[in-house]
Coordinates of C-alpha atoms in Angstrom, one line a residue:
X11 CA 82.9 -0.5 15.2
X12 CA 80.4 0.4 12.4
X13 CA 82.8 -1.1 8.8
X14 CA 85.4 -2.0 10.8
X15 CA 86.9 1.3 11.5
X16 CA 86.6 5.2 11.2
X17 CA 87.7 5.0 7.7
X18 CA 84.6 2.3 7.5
X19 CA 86.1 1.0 4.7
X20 CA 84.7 -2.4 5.9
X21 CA 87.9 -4.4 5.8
X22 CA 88.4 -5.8 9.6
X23 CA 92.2 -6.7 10.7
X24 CA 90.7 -9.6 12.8
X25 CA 88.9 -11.2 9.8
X26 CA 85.6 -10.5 11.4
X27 CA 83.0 -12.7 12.3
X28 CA 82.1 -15.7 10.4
X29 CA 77.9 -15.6 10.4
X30 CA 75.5 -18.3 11.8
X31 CA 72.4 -19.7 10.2
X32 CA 71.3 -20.6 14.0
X33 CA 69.5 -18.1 16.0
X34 CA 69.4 -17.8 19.9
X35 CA 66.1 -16.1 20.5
X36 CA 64.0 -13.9 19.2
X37 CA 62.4 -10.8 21.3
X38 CA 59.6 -8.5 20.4
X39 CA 60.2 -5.1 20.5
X40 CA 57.2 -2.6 19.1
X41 CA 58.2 -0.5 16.1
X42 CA 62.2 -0.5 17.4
X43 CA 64.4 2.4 16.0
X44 CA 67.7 3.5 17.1
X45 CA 70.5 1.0 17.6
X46 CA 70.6 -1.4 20.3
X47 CA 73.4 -0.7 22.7
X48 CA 75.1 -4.0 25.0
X49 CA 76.5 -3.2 28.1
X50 CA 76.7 -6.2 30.9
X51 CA 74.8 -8.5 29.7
X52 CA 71.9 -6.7 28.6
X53 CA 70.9 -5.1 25.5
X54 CA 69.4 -1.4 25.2
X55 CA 67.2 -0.9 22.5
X56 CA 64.5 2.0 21.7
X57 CA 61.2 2.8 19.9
X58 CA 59.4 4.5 17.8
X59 CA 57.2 6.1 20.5
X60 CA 60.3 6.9 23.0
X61 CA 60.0 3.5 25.1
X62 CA 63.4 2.3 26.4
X63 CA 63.5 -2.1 26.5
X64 CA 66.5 -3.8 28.2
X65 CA 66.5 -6.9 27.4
X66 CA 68.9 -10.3 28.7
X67 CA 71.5 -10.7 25.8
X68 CA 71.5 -14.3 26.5
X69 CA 68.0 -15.2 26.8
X70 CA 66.2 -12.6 25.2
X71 CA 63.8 -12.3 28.7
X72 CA 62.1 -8.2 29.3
X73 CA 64.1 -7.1 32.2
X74 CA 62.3 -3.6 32.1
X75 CA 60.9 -1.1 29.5
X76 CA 60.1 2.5 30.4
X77 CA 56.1 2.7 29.6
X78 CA 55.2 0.5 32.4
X79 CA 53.7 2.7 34.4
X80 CA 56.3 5.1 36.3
X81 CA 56.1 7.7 34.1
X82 CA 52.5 8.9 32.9
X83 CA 53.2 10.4 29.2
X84 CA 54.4 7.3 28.3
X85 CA 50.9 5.8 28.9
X86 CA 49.5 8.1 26.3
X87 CA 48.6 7.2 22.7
X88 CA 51.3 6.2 20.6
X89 CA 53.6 9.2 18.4
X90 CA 57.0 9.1 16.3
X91 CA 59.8 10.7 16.2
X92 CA 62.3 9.0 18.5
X93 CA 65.2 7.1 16.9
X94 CA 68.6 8.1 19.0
X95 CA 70.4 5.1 21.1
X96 CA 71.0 5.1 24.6
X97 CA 74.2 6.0 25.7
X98 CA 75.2 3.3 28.7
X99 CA 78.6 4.6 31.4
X100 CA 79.0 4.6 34.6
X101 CA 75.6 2.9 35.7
X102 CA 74.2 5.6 33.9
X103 CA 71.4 5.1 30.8
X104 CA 70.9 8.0 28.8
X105 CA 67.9 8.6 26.7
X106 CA 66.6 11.1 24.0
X107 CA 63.4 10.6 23.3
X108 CA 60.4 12.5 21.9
X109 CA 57.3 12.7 24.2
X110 CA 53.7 13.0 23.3
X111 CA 53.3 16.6 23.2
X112 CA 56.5 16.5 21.0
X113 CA 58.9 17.9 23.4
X114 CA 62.4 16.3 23.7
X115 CA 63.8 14.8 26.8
X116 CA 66.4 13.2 28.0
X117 CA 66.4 10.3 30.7
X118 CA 68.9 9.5 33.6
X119 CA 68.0 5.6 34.3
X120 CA 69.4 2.9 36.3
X121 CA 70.5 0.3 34.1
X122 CA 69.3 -2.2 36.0
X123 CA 65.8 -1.2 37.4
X124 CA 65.3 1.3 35.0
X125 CA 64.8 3.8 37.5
X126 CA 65.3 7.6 37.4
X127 CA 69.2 8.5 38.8
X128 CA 68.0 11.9 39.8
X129 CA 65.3 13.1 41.6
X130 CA 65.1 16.7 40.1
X131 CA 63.4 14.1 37.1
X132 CA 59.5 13.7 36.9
X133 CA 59.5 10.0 37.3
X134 CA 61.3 8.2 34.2
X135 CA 59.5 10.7 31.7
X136 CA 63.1 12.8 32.1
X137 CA 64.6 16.3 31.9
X138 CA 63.0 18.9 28.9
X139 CA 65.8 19.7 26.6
X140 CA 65.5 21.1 23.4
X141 CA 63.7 25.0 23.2
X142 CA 60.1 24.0 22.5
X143 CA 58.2 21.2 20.0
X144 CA 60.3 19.2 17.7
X145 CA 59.7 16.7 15.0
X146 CA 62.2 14.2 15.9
X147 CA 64.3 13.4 19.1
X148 CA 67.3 11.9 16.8
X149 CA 71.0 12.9 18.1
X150 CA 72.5 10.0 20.5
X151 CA 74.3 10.9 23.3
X152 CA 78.0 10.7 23.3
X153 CA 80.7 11.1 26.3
X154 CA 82.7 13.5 27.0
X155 CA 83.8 13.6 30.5
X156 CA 83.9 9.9 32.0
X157 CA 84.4 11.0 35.3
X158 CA 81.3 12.6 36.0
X159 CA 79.2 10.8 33.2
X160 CA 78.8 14.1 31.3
X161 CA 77.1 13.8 28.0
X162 CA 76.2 15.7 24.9
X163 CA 73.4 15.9 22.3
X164 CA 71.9 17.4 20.2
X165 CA 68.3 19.1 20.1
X166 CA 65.6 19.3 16.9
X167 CA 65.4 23.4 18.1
X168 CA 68.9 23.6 17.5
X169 CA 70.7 23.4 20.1
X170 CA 73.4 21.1 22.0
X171 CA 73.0 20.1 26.0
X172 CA 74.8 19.1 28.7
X173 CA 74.1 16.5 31.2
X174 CA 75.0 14.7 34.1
X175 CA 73.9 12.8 37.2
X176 CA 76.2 15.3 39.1
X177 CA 73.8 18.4 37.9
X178 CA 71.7 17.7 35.2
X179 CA 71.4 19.2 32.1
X180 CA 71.8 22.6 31.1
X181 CA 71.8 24.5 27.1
X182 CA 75.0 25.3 26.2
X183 CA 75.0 26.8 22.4
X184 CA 72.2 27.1 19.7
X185 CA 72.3 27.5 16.0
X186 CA 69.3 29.4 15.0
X187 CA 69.8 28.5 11.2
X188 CA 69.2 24.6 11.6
X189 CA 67.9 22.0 13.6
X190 CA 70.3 19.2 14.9
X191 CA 69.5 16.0 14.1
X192 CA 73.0 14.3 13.7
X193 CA 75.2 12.7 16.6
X194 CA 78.1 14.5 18.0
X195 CA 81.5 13.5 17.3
X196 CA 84.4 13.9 20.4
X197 CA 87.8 13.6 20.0
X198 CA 88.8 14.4 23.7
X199 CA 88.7 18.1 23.4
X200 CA 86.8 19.3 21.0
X201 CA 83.1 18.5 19.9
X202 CA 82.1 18.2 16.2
X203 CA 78.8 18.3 15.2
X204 CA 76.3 19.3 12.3
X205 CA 73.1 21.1 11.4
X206 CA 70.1 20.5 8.6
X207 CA 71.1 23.9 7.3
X208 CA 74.6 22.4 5.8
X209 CA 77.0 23.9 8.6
X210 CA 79.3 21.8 10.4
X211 CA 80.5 23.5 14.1
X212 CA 83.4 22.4 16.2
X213 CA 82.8 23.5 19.7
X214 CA 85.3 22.9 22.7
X215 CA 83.5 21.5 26.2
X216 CA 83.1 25.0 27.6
X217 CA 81.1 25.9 24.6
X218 CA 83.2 28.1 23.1
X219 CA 82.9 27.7 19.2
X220 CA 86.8 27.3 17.9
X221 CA 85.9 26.7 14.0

């Protein structure tokens, strides 16, 4: 956990980790942004311009990266604005990222292959959330419904979506007055989340805004 705990006060009841001078490998990954997730073995890690790399955690061998081909935009000339993480459960990979024409998406991959999980998907280039061109495809993912991988994010237009591999994802709530940039918060019930106008929302799961 980022500081050691929620407070992130940086003070770690096992000690921590005691560093070493002596690296194990050493991958390239063009213009990476986002934080690099591990989940079996592999590590998750994003880009600049919305590829998705997965990478052995022991070697530091490419496994698979999303602009190889499957999905068209990503063959097109390089953009910015993508610098969420992937959120890995359930042999799920989800991934907001910013495409081309500036529209946001989310992926549904396979974690291994990096295959699409749905079908209803245009090959790996992934659903259109979000209400039209953004800037910046920021807001990770986070969980809130393990059982049926459900996720939440948040959108540059101002919005928050919903998806899953059981139906995909749909808008839930917007606020108008800012875009959403940040990364939800869930404490089980409710969802907590922020916009660049200065508000702060907490929303339950059936989008009903409680404060």
């Amino acid at each position: 956990m980022y500081r050691g705990n929620p407070q992130h006060t940086g003070v770690y009841s096992t000690g921590g980790i005691t560093p070493s001078n002596t690296g194990l490998w050493k991958s390239s990954v063009i213009d990476p942004s986002g934080d690099p997730v591990i989940s079996n073995g592999v590590v998750y890690v994003g880009n600049t311009t919305g590829s998705l790399y997965a990478i052995n955690a022991l070697t530091g061998e490419l496994i698979w990266r999303t602009d190889n081909g499957n999905c068209k935009e990503f063959l097109k000339s390089p953009y910015q604005g993508t610098s969420s993480t992937p959120l890995i459960t359930n042999d799920v990979v989800f991934y907001h990222w910013l495409d081309p024409d500036n529209n946001e998406r989310l992926a549904l991959l396979d974690p291994t292959t990096g295959k699409s999980r749905d079908a209803a998907q245009q090959g790996r280039c992934g659903y259109l959330v979000g209400d039209g061109p953004s800037r910046l495809a920021a807001s990770s993912p986070v969980l809130t419904d393990p059982s049926r991988d459900v996720v939440m994010l948040g959108t540059g237009s101002g919005a928050i979506w919903m998806a899953s591999t059981f139906f995909g994802p749909a808008t839930s709530i917007s606020f108008p007055a800012g875009q959403v940039w940040s990364s939800p918060a869930f404490d089980g019930e409710h969802l907590f989340v922020t916009n660049l106008s200065g508000s702060i929302y907490t929303l339950n799961t059936l989008w009903t805004q409680v404060g």
